[in-house]
Coordinates of C-alpha atoms and ligand atoms in Angstrom, one line a residue:
Chain A
M2 CA 11.7 14.6 -19.7
S3 CA 8.2 14.8 -21.0
A4 CA 5.7 13.3 -18.5
L5 CA 2.2 12.0 -18.6
V6 CA 0.2 12.2 -15.4
L7 CA -2.8 10.1 -14.7
A8 CA -5.7 12.3 -13.4
E9 CA -7.5 10.9 -10.4
H10 CA -11.1 11.9 -10.2
D11 CA -14.3 10.8 -8.6
G12 CA -17.8 11.9 -9.4
G13 CA -16.5 14.4 -11.9
V14 CA -14.1 16.0 -9.4
L15 CA -10.4 16.1 -9.9
S16 CA -8.5 15.0 -6.7
A17 CA -5.9 17.0 -4.9
A18 CA -3.6 14.0 -5.2
T19 CA -3.5 14.8 -9.0
L20 CA -2.2 18.3 -8.2
A21 CA 0.7 17.0 -6.1
T22 CA 1.5 14.5 -8.8
V23 CA 1.7 17.3 -11.4
T24 CA 4.3 19.0 -9.2
A25 CA 6.4 15.8 -9.1
A26 CA 6.1 15.5 -12.9
A27 CA 7.2 19.1 -13.4
A28 CA 10.3 18.4 -11.3
L29 CA 11.4 16.1 -14.1
G30 CA 12.0 19.2 -16.1
G31 CA 10.0 18.7 -19.2
P32 CA 6.4 19.4 -20.4
V33 CA 3.6 17.9 -18.3
H34 CA 0.5 16.4 -19.9
V35 CA -2.4 15.0 -18.0
L36 CA -4.6 12.0 -19.0
V37 CA -8.2 12.0 -18.0
A38 CA -9.7 8.5 -18.6
G39 CA -13.3 8.2 -17.7
G40 CA -16.9 7.8 -18.6
D41 CA -19.5 10.5 -19.1
D42 CA -17.9 12.8 -16.6
A43 CA -14.5 12.9 -18.3
A44 CA -15.1 16.1 -20.2
G45 CA -15.7 18.1 -17.1
V46 CA -12.7 16.7 -15.4
A47 CA -10.6 17.5 -18.4
D48 CA -11.6 21.1 -18.1
A49 CA -10.5 21.1 -14.5
A50 CA -7.2 19.5 -15.5
A51 CA -6.6 22.0 -18.3
A52 CA -6.8 24.8 -15.6
I53 CA -3.9 23.3 -13.5
A54 CA -1.0 25.7 -13.6
G55 CA 1.9 24.3 -15.6
V56 CA 0.0 21.6 -17.5
E57 CA 0.6 21.9 -21.3
K58 CA -1.9 19.5 -22.7
V59 CA -4.8 17.3 -21.5
L60 CA -5.6 14.1 -23.1
V61 CA -9.2 12.9 -22.6
A62 CA -10.2 9.3 -23.2
Q63 CA -13.9 9.1 -22.8
D64 CA -15.3 5.6 -22.9
A65 CA -17.7 3.7 -20.6
A66 CA -14.9 1.1 -20.3
Y67 CA -12.8 3.7 -18.4
G68 CA -15.6 4.9 -16.1
A69 CA -14.7 2.7 -13.1
Q70 CA -10.9 3.0 -13.6
L71 CA -10.5 -0.7 -14.1
A72 CA -6.8 -1.4 -14.5
E73 CA -7.4 -4.0 -17.1
N74 CA -8.9 -1.4 -19.4
V75 CA -7.0 1.8 -18.4
A76 CA -3.4 0.3 -18.3
P77 CA -3.4 -0.6 -22.1
L78 CA -4.8 2.8 -22.9
I79 CA -1.8 4.4 -21.1
A80 CA 0.8 2.0 -22.4
G81 CA -0.5 2.9 -25.9
L82 CA 0.0 6.6 -25.3
M83 CA 3.5 6.3 -23.9
D84 CA 5.4 6.5 -27.2
G85 CA 5.4 10.2 -26.9
Y86 CA 6.6 10.4 -23.2
D87 CA 9.6 9.7 -21.1
A88 CA 7.7 9.2 -17.9
F89 CA 4.3 8.2 -16.6
L90 CA 3.3 9.3 -13.1
A91 CA 0.3 8.4 -11.0
P92 CA -0.6 9.4 -7.4
A93 CA 0.2 6.6 -4.9
T94 CA -3.5 6.3 -4.1
T95 CA -5.4 2.9 -4.3
T96 CA -6.3 3.9 -7.9
G97 CA -2.7 4.8 -8.9
K98 CA -1.2 1.8 -7.1
N99 CA -3.7 -0.5 -9.0
I100 CA -3.0 0.9 -12.4
A101 CA 0.6 2.0 -12.6
P102 CA 2.4 -1.3 -12.1
R103 CA 0.2 -2.8 -14.8
V104 CA 1.4 -0.1 -17.1
A105 CA 5.0 -0.7 -16.0
A106 CA 4.8 -4.4 -16.9
L107 CA 3.2 -3.6 -20.3
L108 CA 6.2 -1.3 -21.0
D109 CA 8.7 -3.7 -19.5
V110 CA 9.7 -1.1 -16.9
M111 CA 10.5 -1.5 -13.2
Q112 CA 8.2 1.0 -11.4
V113 CA 9.6 3.4 -8.9
S114 CA 7.0 3.2 -6.1
E115 CA 5.9 6.1 -3.9
I116 CA 8.6 8.6 -4.5
I117 CA 9.1 11.4 -1.9
S118 CA 11.5 13.5 -3.9
V119 CA 13.0 14.0 -7.3
E120 CA 16.8 14.2 -7.1
G121 CA 17.5 14.1 -10.8
P122 CA 15.8 13.1 -14.1
K123 CA 16.1 9.4 -13.1
T124 CA 17.0 9.6 -9.5
F125 CA 14.4 9.6 -6.7
T126 CA 14.1 8.9 -3.0
R127 CA 11.5 6.6 -1.6
P128 CA 10.7 5.2 1.9
I129 CA 11.3 1.5 2.4
Y130 CA 10.8 -0.8 5.5
A131 CA 7.7 1.2 6.7
G132 CA 9.6 4.4 6.4
N133 CA 12.4 3.2 8.7
A134 CA 14.8 3.8 5.8
V135 CA 14.9 6.1 2.8
A136 CA 16.5 4.7 -0.4
T137 CA 17.9 6.9 -3.2
V138 CA 17.3 4.9 -6.4
Q139 CA 18.3 5.5 -10.0
S140 CA 16.4 3.9 -12.8
S141 CA 18.2 2.5 -15.9
D142 CA 14.9 2.0 -17.8
A143 CA 14.4 4.0 -21.0
R144 CA 11.0 5.2 -19.8
L145 CA 9.9 5.7 -16.2
V146 CA 6.8 4.6 -14.4
I147 CA 6.4 6.3 -11.0
T148 CA 3.9 6.6 -8.2
V149 CA 4.0 9.7 -6.1
R150 CA 3.5 10.0 -2.3
T151 CA 1.3 13.1 -2.6
T152 CA 1.8 14.4 0.9
T153 CA 5.4 15.2 0.2
F154 CA 4.8 17.3 -2.9
D155 CA 3.1 20.7 -2.9
K156 CA -0.1 20.9 -4.8
A157 CA 0.1 22.6 -8.2
A158 CA -2.2 25.6 -8.4
A159 CA -5.6 24.3 -9.6
T160 CA -6.2 27.5 -11.7
G161 CA -4.1 29.7 -13.9
G162 CA -3.3 27.1 -16.6
S163 CA -4.7 27.0 -20.0
A164 CA -3.8 23.6 -21.5
T165 CA -5.1 22.4 -24.8
V166 CA -7.5 19.5 -24.6
E167 CA -7.2 16.6 -27.1
A168 CA -9.4 13.6 -27.4
V169 CA -7.7 10.2 -27.5
S170 CA -8.9 6.7 -27.6
G171 CA -7.6 3.3 -26.5
P172 CA -8.6 -0.3 -26.9
G173 CA -11.6 0.1 -24.6
D174 CA -13.0 -2.9 -22.7
A175 CA -10.5 -5.7 -22.3
G176 CA -13.4 -8.0 -21.4
L177 CA -11.6 -9.3 -18.3
S178 CA -13.3 -7.5 -15.5
S179 CA -16.3 -5.6 -14.5
F180 CA -17.2 -3.1 -11.9
V181 CA -19.9 -4.3 -9.5
G182 CA -20.3 -1.6 -7.0
L183 CA -18.7 0.8 -4.5
E184 CA -19.7 0.9 -0.9
A185 CA -18.6 4.5 -0.4
S186 CA -18.1 5.8 3.1
R187 CA -19.5 9.2 2.6
S188 CA -18.6 11.8 5.1
E189 CA -19.1 15.6 5.5
R190 CA -15.7 15.8 7.1
P191 CA -12.5 16.9 5.4
E192 CA -10.9 14.1 3.4
L193 CA -8.2 12.2 5.5
T194 CA -5.3 12.6 3.1
S195 CA -5.7 16.4 2.6
A196 CA -7.0 17.4 6.1
G197 CA -5.3 20.1 8.1
I198 CA -6.2 18.4 11.4
I199 CA -6.7 14.7 12.1
V200 CA -8.1 13.1 15.3
S201 CA -7.2 9.4 15.2
G202 CA -8.4 6.7 17.5
G203 CA -6.9 3.3 18.4
R204 CA -7.8 0.0 20.0
A205 CA -8.4 1.7 23.3
L206 CA -11.7 3.1 22.0
K207 CA -13.5 -0.2 22.9
D208 CA -16.2 -0.3 20.2
A209 CA -17.8 1.6 17.3
E210 CA -20.2 3.5 19.5
T211 CA -17.5 4.5 22.0
F212 CA -15.2 5.5 19.2
S213 CA -17.7 7.8 17.7
Q214 CA -18.8 9.2 21.1
I215 CA -15.3 10.1 22.1
I216 CA -13.6 11.0 18.8
T217 CA -16.3 12.6 16.8
P218 CA -17.0 15.6 19.1
L219 CA -13.3 16.5 19.2
A220 CA -13.0 16.2 15.5
D221 CA -16.2 18.3 15.1
K222 CA -14.8 21.0 17.4
L223 CA -11.6 21.2 15.4
G224 CA -13.1 20.7 11.9
A225 CA -10.9 17.7 11.7
A226 CA -10.8 14.5 9.7
I227 CA -11.0 11.2 11.6
G228 CA -8.4 8.5 11.4
A229 CA -7.8 5.2 13.0
S230 CA -5.1 2.5 13.7
R231 CA -5.3 -0.9 12.1
A232 CA -6.4 -2.4 15.4
A233 CA -9.4 0.0 15.5
V234 CA -10.4 -0.9 11.9
D235 CA -9.9 -4.6 12.5
A236 CA -12.1 -4.5 15.5
G237 CA -14.8 -2.8 13.4
Y238 CA -14.9 0.6 15.2
I239 CA -14.7 2.3 11.8
S240 CA -14.3 1.3 8.2
N241 CA -11.1 0.4 6.4
D242 CA -10.6 3.6 4.5
Y243 CA -9.8 5.4 7.8
Q244 CA -6.7 3.4 8.5
V245 CA -3.5 5.4 8.8
G246 CA -0.2 3.7 8.3
Q247 CA 2.3 1.7 6.2
T248 CA -0.5 -0.1 4.5
G249 CA -3.3 2.4 5.0
K250 CA -3.3 6.1 4.2
I251 CA -0.3 8.3 4.5
V252 CA -1.1 11.6 6.1
A253 CA 0.8 14.7 7.0
P254 CA -1.6 17.2 8.5
D255 CA -0.6 20.3 10.5
L256 CA -2.0 18.6 13.6
Y257 CA -2.4 14.9 14.3
I258 CA -4.0 13.8 17.6
A259 CA -3.4 10.2 18.4
V260 CA -5.9 8.9 21.0
G261 CA -5.3 5.5 22.6
I262 CA -2.8 4.5 19.9
S263 CA 0.4 2.8 21.0
G264 CA 2.6 3.9 18.1
A265 CA 3.6 0.7 16.3
I266 CA 6.1 1.3 13.5
Q267 CA 3.4 0.5 10.9
H268 CA 1.2 3.3 12.3
L269 CA 4.0 5.8 12.6
A270 CA 4.9 5.1 9.0
G271 CA 1.7 6.8 8.0
M272 CA 1.7 9.9 10.2
K273 CA 5.2 10.8 11.4
D274 CA 5.5 13.6 8.9
S275 CA 2.6 15.5 10.5
K276 CA 3.7 18.9 11.6
V277 CA 2.5 18.7 15.3
I278 CA 1.8 15.4 16.9
V279 CA -0.2 15.1 20.1
A280 CA -0.5 11.8 21.9
I281 CA -3.0 10.9 24.6
N282 CA -2.3 7.5 26.1
K283 CA -2.4 6.1 29.6
D284 CA 0.8 4.2 29.2
P285 CA 3.8 6.5 29.7
D286 CA 6.0 4.0 27.9
A287 CA 3.9 3.9 24.7
P288 CA 6.2 4.4 21.7
I289 CA 3.9 7.1 20.3
F290 CA 5.4 9.5 23.0
Q291 CA 8.8 9.1 21.4
I292 CA 7.6 11.1 18.4
A293 CA 4.9 13.2 19.9
D294 CA 5.5 17.0 20.3
L295 CA 3.0 17.1 23.1
G296 CA 2.1 14.0 25.1
L297 CA -0.5 13.6 27.8
V298 CA -0.4 10.6 30.0
A299 CA -4.0 10.2 30.9
D300 CA -7.1 8.1 30.6
L301 CA -8.6 9.1 27.3
F302 CA -12.2 8.6 28.5
Q303 CA -11.6 11.6 30.8
A304 CA -9.0 13.6 28.9
V305 CA -10.7 13.7 25.5
P306 CA -14.1 15.0 26.6
E307 CA -12.3 17.5 28.8
L308 CA -10.1 18.6 25.8
T309 CA -13.2 18.9 23.6
G310 CA -14.9 21.1 26.2
K311 CA -11.9 23.4 26.7
L312 CA -11.0 24.0 23.0
Chain B
M30 CA -8.6 -25.3 -9.5
K31 CA -5.0 -24.9 -8.6
I32 CA -3.9 -21.9 -6.7
L33 CA -0.4 -20.4 -6.9
V34 CA 0.7 -18.5 -3.8
P35 CA 4.0 -16.5 -4.0
V36 CA 5.5 -15.9 -0.6
K37 CA 8.4 -13.7 0.3
R38 CA 10.9 -14.0 3.1
V39 CA 11.2 -10.7 4.8
I40 CA 12.3 -9.1 8.1
D41 CA 9.8 -10.0 10.9
Y42 CA 7.2 -7.3 11.1
N43 CA 7.8 -6.9 14.9
L44 CA 11.4 -5.7 14.4
K45 CA 12.6 -2.2 13.8
P46 CA 15.0 -2.3 10.8
R47 CA 18.4 -0.6 11.2
V48 CA 20.2 1.1 8.4
K49 CA 23.8 0.1 7.9
A50 CA 26.4 2.7 8.8
D51 CA 27.9 2.7 5.2
G52 CA 24.5 3.5 3.7
S53 CA 24.4 0.4 1.6
G54 CA 21.1 -1.0 2.9
V55 CA 19.3 -2.3 5.9
D56 CA 21.3 -4.6 8.3
L57 CA 19.7 -8.1 8.2
T58 CA 22.5 -10.1 9.9
N59 CA 21.1 -12.2 12.7
I60 CA 17.7 -10.6 12.2
K61 CA 14.6 -12.8 12.6
M62 CA 13.0 -13.3 9.2
S63 CA 9.5 -14.4 8.6
M64 CA 6.9 -14.8 5.8
N65 CA 5.6 -11.4 4.6
P66 CA 2.4 -10.9 6.6
F67 CA 0.3 -10.3 3.5
D68 CA 1.5 -13.5 2.0
E69 CA 0.4 -15.4 5.2
I70 CA -3.0 -14.0 4.5
A71 CA -2.8 -15.3 0.9
V72 CA -1.8 -18.8 2.1
E73 CA -4.7 -18.8 4.6
E74 CA -7.2 -17.7 1.9
A75 CA -6.0 -20.4 -0.5
I76 CA -6.5 -23.0 2.2
R77 CA -10.0 -21.7 3.0
L78 CA -10.9 -21.9 -0.7
R79 CA -9.7 -25.5 -0.7
E80 CA -11.7 -26.2 2.5
K81 CA -14.8 -24.8 0.7
G82 CA -14.1 -27.1 -2.2
A83 CA -13.3 -24.2 -4.6
A84 CA -9.6 -25.2 -4.9
S85 CA -7.9 -28.5 -5.3
E86 CA -4.2 -27.8 -5.0
I87 CA -2.1 -25.1 -3.4
V88 CA 1.4 -24.5 -4.7
A89 CA 3.6 -22.0 -2.8
V90 CA 6.5 -20.3 -4.6
S91 CA 9.3 -18.2 -3.3
I92 CA 12.1 -16.4 -5.1
G93 CA 15.1 -15.9 -2.8
P94 CA 18.0 -17.4 -1.0
A95 CA 18.3 -21.0 0.2
K96 CA 16.8 -19.9 3.6
A97 CA 13.6 -19.1 1.8
Q98 CA 13.0 -22.8 2.1
E99 CA 12.0 -22.1 5.7
T100 CA 9.3 -19.7 4.5
L101 CA 8.0 -22.3 2.1
R102 CA 8.0 -24.9 4.9
T103 CA 5.8 -22.5 6.9
A104 CA 3.4 -22.3 4.0
L105 CA 3.4 -26.1 3.7
A106 CA 2.8 -26.4 7.4
M107 CA -0.2 -24.1 7.2
G108 CA -1.6 -26.3 4.5
A109 CA 0.0 -25.7 1.0
D110 CA 0.5 -29.0 -0.9
R111 CA 3.9 -28.4 -2.5
A112 CA 6.4 -25.7 -3.0
I113 CA 8.9 -24.3 -5.5
L114 CA 12.0 -22.4 -4.5
V115 CA 13.5 -20.3 -7.2
E116 CA 16.9 -20.0 -5.5
T117 CA 19.1 -16.9 -6.0
D118 CA 21.2 -14.8 -3.7
D119 CA 20.6 -11.7 -5.8
Q120 CA 18.1 -9.1 -4.9
V121 CA 15.3 -9.7 -7.3
E122 CA 13.1 -6.8 -8.2
P123 CA 9.3 -7.0 -8.5
L124 CA 9.4 -6.9 -12.4
A125 CA 11.8 -9.9 -12.5
V126 CA 9.8 -11.7 -9.7
A127 CA 6.7 -11.2 -11.9
R128 CA 8.5 -12.6 -14.9
I129 CA 9.5 -15.7 -13.0
L130 CA 6.0 -16.1 -11.6
K131 CA 4.6 -15.7 -15.1
A132 CA 6.8 -18.6 -16.4
I133 CA 5.7 -20.7 -13.4
A134 CA 2.1 -19.9 -14.1
D135 CA 2.6 -20.9 -17.8
E136 CA 3.8 -24.4 -16.5
E137 CA 1.3 -24.8 -13.7
A138 CA -1.8 -23.2 -15.2
P139 CA -3.3 -22.1 -11.9
G140 CA -6.9 -20.9 -11.8
M141 CA -5.8 -18.1 -9.4
V142 CA -2.7 -16.5 -8.1
L143 CA -3.2 -15.3 -4.6
M144 CA -0.4 -13.1 -3.2
G145 CA 0.3 -10.2 -0.9
K146 CA -0.5 -6.7 -1.9
Q147 CA 2.9 -5.4 -0.6
A148 CA 6.2 -6.8 0.7
I149 CA 6.9 -5.0 4.0
D150 CA 10.6 -4.6 3.1
D151 CA 10.6 -2.9 -0.3
D152 CA 7.0 -1.6 0.2
C153 CA 6.7 -1.7 -3.6
N154 CA 3.1 -2.9 -4.0
Q155 CA 3.5 -3.8 -7.6
T156 CA 4.4 -7.5 -8.2
G157 CA 0.8 -8.8 -8.4
Q158 CA -0.3 -6.1 -10.8
M159 CA 2.7 -6.7 -13.0
L160 CA 2.1 -10.5 -13.0
A161 CA -1.5 -9.9 -14.0
A162 CA -0.4 -7.7 -16.9
L163 CA 2.2 -10.2 -18.1
M164 CA -0.3 -13.0 -17.9
G165 CA -2.9 -10.9 -19.7
R166 CA -5.3 -11.6 -16.9
P167 CA -7.5 -9.5 -14.6
Q168 CA -6.4 -8.4 -11.1
G169 CA -8.2 -8.0 -7.8
T170 CA -5.9 -5.9 -5.7
F171 CA -6.2 -5.1 -1.9
A172 CA -8.8 -7.8 -1.4
S173 CA -10.9 -8.0 1.8
L174 CA -13.3 -10.6 0.4
V175 CA -12.9 -13.3 -2.3
A176 CA -15.7 -15.4 -3.6
I177 CA -15.5 -17.9 -6.5
E178 CA -18.6 -17.7 -8.7
G179 CA -18.3 -20.4 -11.4
D180 CA -15.7 -19.2 -13.9
H181 CA -15.4 -15.8 -12.2
V182 CA -14.2 -14.5 -8.9
S183 CA -15.8 -11.6 -7.1
V184 CA -13.3 -9.5 -5.2
T185 CA -14.1 -6.8 -2.7
R186 CA -11.2 -4.3 -2.6
E187 CA -10.1 -1.9 0.1
V188 CA -9.9 1.4 -1.8
D189 CA -9.5 5.0 -0.6
G190 CA -13.2 5.7 -0.9
G191 CA -14.5 2.6 0.8
L192 CA -15.0 -0.9 -0.5
E193 CA -15.2 -1.6 -4.2
T194 CA -16.4 -4.9 -5.7
V195 CA -15.2 -6.2 -9.0
K196 CA -15.9 -9.3 -10.9
L197 CA -13.0 -11.0 -12.7
A198 CA -12.8 -13.8 -15.2
L199 CA -10.6 -16.6 -14.0
P200 CA -7.7 -17.2 -14.1
A201 CA -7.0 -14.0 -12.1
V202 CA -4.4 -12.5 -9.8
V203 CA -5.7 -11.5 -6.4
T204 CA -3.6 -9.5 -3.9
T205 CA -4.5 -9.6 -0.2
D206 CA -5.3 -6.8 2.2
L207 CA -5.2 -7.0 6.0
R208 CA -9.0 -7.6 6.6
L209 CA -9.2 -10.7 4.3
N210 CA -8.7 -13.2 7.1
E211 CA -6.7 -14.0 10.1
P212 CA -4.0 -16.6 9.2
R213 CA -3.9 -19.8 11.3
Y214 CA -0.9 -21.0 13.2
A215 CA 0.7 -24.2 12.0
S216 CA 0.2 -27.1 14.5
L217 CA 3.2 -29.2 15.5
P218 CA 1.9 -32.3 13.6
N219 CA 1.5 -30.2 10.5
I220 CA 5.0 -28.7 10.9
M221 CA 6.3 -32.3 11.0
K222 CA 4.2 -33.3 8.0
A223 CA 5.4 -30.3 6.1
K224 CA 8.9 -31.6 6.2
K225 CA 7.9 -34.4 3.9
K226 CA 5.9 -32.4 1.4
P227 CA 7.6 -31.9 -2.0
L228 CA 9.8 -28.8 -2.5
D229 CA 11.4 -28.3 -5.9
V230 CA 14.5 -26.1 -6.1
K231 CA 15.0 -24.2 -9.4
S232 CA 16.9 -21.2 -10.6
P233 CA 15.9 -18.0 -12.4
A234 CA 17.8 -19.3 -15.4
D235 CA 15.5 -22.4 -15.5
Y236 CA 12.7 -19.9 -16.4
G237 CA 14.9 -17.9 -18.7
V238 CA 14.6 -14.8 -16.6
D239 CA 17.3 -12.2 -16.4
T240 CA 17.3 -10.8 -12.9
T241 CA 19.6 -7.8 -13.5
P242 CA 18.2 -4.9 -11.5
R243 CA 16.7 -2.0 -13.4
L244 CA 17.0 0.3 -10.3
T245 CA 20.3 1.0 -8.7
T246 CA 20.2 1.9 -5.0
L247 CA 22.6 4.8 -4.6
K248 CA 22.2 4.9 -0.9
V249 CA 20.0 4.0 2.0
E250 CA 19.7 6.4 4.9
E251 CA 17.8 6.8 8.2
P252 CA 14.9 9.1 7.9
P253 CA 15.2 12.4 9.8
V254 CA 14.5 11.5 13.4
R255 CA 11.7 13.2 15.1
Q256 CA 12.5 14.4 18.5
A257 CA 10.2 13.6 21.3
G258 CA 8.6 16.8 22.6
E259 CA 7.3 17.3 26.0
V260 CA 4.9 15.6 28.3
V261 CA 2.3 17.9 29.6
G262 CA 0.7 17.5 33.0
S263 CA -2.9 18.3 32.3
V264 CA -5.5 19.0 29.6
D265 CA -5.3 22.7 30.5
E266 CA -1.6 22.7 29.8
L267 CA -2.2 20.8 26.5
V268 CA -4.7 23.5 25.4
T269 CA -2.4 26.3 26.3
K270 CA 0.6 24.8 24.5
L271 CA -1.5 24.0 21.4
K272 CA -2.7 27.6 21.3
A273 CA 0.8 28.9 21.8
M274 CA 2.1 26.8 18.9
G275 CA -0.8 28.0 16.7
A276 CA -1.9 24.5 16.2
V277 CA -5.5 25.3 17.2
A278 CA -7.3 28.5 17.1
Ligands
LIG28 C1 1.6 -6.2 7.7 C2 1.1 -5.2 8.7 C3 0.6 -4.0 8.3 C4 0.1 -3.1 9.3 N1 -0.3 -1.9 8.9 C5 -0.8 -1.0 9.8 C6 -1.2 0.3 9.4 O1 -1.2 0.6 8.2 N2 -1.7 1.1 10.4 C7 -1.7 0.7 11.7 O2 -2.2 1.5 12.5 N3 -1.3 -0.5 12.1 C8 -0.8 -1.4 11.1 N4 -0.4 -2.6 11.6 C9 -0.7 -3.0 13.0 C10 0.3 -2.5 14.0 O3 1.4 -3.4 14.1 C11 -0.4 -2.4 15.4 O4 -0.9 -3.7 15.7 C12 -1.5 -1.4 15.5 O5 -1.1 -0.1 14.9 C13 -1.9 -1.2 16.9 O6 -3.1 -0.4 17.0 P1 -3.3 0.4 18.3 O7 -2.2 1.3 18.6 O8 -4.7 1.0 18.2 O9 -3.5 -0.7 19.4 P2 -2.6 -1.2 20.6 O10 -1.2 -1.4 20.2 O11 -3.3 -2.2 21.4 O12 -2.6 0.1 21.5 C14 -3.6 0.6 22.3 C15 -3.1 1.8 23.1 O13 -4.1 2.4 23.9 C16 -3.7 2.7 25.2 N5 -4.9 2.7 26.1 C17 -5.6 1.7 26.5 N6 -6.7 2.2 27.2 C18 -6.5 3.5 27.3 C19 -7.2 4.5 28.0 N7 -8.3 4.3 28.7 N8 -6.8 5.8 27.9 C20 -5.6 6.1 27.2 N9 -4.9 5.1 26.5 C21 -5.4 3.9 26.6 C22 -2.7 1.6 25.5 O14 -1.8 2.0 26.5 C23 -2.1 1.3 24.2 O15 -0.9 2.1 24.0 C24 0.1 -3.5 10.6 C25 0.6 -4.7 11.0 C26 1.1 -5.6 10.1 C27 1.6 -7.0 10.5
LIG29 N1 10.9 -12.8 -4.0 C1 9.6 -13.1 -3.9 N2 9.2 -14.4 -3.8 C2 7.9 -14.7 -3.8 N3 6.9 -13.8 -3.8 C3 7.2 -12.5 -3.9 C4 8.6 -12.0 -4.0 N4 8.6 -10.7 -4.1 C5 7.3 -10.3 -4.1 N5 6.5 -11.4 -4.0 C6 5.0 -11.3 -3.9 O1 4.6 -10.1 -4.4 C7 3.9 -9.4 -3.3 C8 4.0 -7.9 -3.4 O2 5.4 -7.6 -3.3 P1 6.0 -6.1 -3.7 O3 5.4 -5.8 -5.0 O4 7.5 -6.3 -3.7 O5 5.5 -5.2 -2.6 C9 4.4 -10.0 -2.0 O6 3.4 -9.9 -1.0 C10 4.5 -11.5 -2.5 O7 3.3 -12.2 -2.5

């Protein structure tokens, strides 16, 4: 099965999510090509994509219309390239989730969303019901459109490959939408979805100031990324892109420290594949303790600063 | 402007789903069903747009079993004007749902389709994007802010890197994220009034849509259960254990 993978990139940098998607694509058993759609920075990203181990060819579509990854413009480009491929794969990031279903509909294909394993050329597993069940599904469509949960696939090596690079073009600007701006939450910390350690805070953190007073020093000490529950985001302690869960980011770090988080199923859906889970909560019956490797029943306002001091 | 709001009947979000012993799916017998939470947010947003004078009529649509009438009545009680049930006992996949919604949009000519970003049962997150493609219209997915500006809509989207704003030509499809609003509860008088609001019942065949699934579910299993570990007595013990496990340096 020949596969086309959508490269995800930002500011000229290829994302780690792309590397995991290449691994999923390779599991289909055929050649893997990568599409880089973008503006001025596309050429640089294409060079990075060409170096990914196992990638045979990189297609570059450089056009201002593709700069902001608007689905209205990028989806027809992809659909137009699919004659030569059996499958299209995108990482299940907000970019991939925005574009891939639009490609699927243009190709009259039912998308297989957020796969966690490849069981056969057309058979996949995917979590449903907030990860409370795992379905094995088989597609009967002639071509496949797939989004990939990137935390469950190893990253392909970013170097070692020597793919050919070929320029392609598409219909360009569909004239339906325009990019106005991005309010980026910039941070010097490791990125949430690829961090080795995450310190995550919940509603118990009271307000934005307290959240950062308690959580940030511990995260700094551990070189960790910061995460949050929906309740913490809703209450404005921290911005939306820190939300971990069914409808936020899916993470699987080596160590996840949940501070003042009760452990609702929607939160667990986003972090229960972490290698080691630590929970600090004053309620011994909080559901988070049912999945924590190490639980500490304590007042976080005392326990967390103490922990930060002793690490 | 007319707003179309697709709403799905799903397991109530407070409940923990149980996988059937024979691996055929999730057991929904005698389970409380509710409107998909993201769709409640969509209904609420449509009502707010009408309250601001930006929308004139709100039509709620559901594709599902006869019981999905209850979900539509909830939408009507919140404030939708009328409803369409496309009745079927089959499991209808997002692609077929999008096809049915496209046919309804052709008839109703809405200025906007406002829907959930994700159904909390199938977790597909694709119907809105598919509908937008089939309609040949723009999409504002994962919206946390929606503002009508003449013949355009400005949508702020919750994306991995922060908040992105796009401007879309109307008609457009907008899918909701959690921070868009907090849905209202229907008052008792409104629940009574909703019983009298029009609710049309149709079938997928009325829209010429074949709902045969493209994906076959071979089996549904419980995910591997994570065993609870141990409760430690102090921060010191926590640090010792973490170091012993090699989880921290
Ligand atoms: C459609 C939908 C999607 C959702 N998606 C997500 C999602 O993606 N991610 C997500 O996280 N949630 C999501 N939720 C929300 C989820 O259901 C919960 O409401 C949320 O996770 C609760 O956040 P919390 O644990 O921070 O707050 P709470 O449940 O209020 O828990 C706070 C915890 O802090 C503890 N605590 C209080 N004070 C202290 C103290 N001094 N010291 C120690 N512990 C203390 C309490 O014992 C309690 O356990 C979603 C909900 C819906 C309906
Ligand atoms: N059977 C259905 N009836 C009405 N709306 C639906 C149905 N299925 C999906 N939708 C809409 O599509 C959104 C996304 O669903 P999904 O793509 O399945 O995650 C939901 O939040 C609903 O607004």
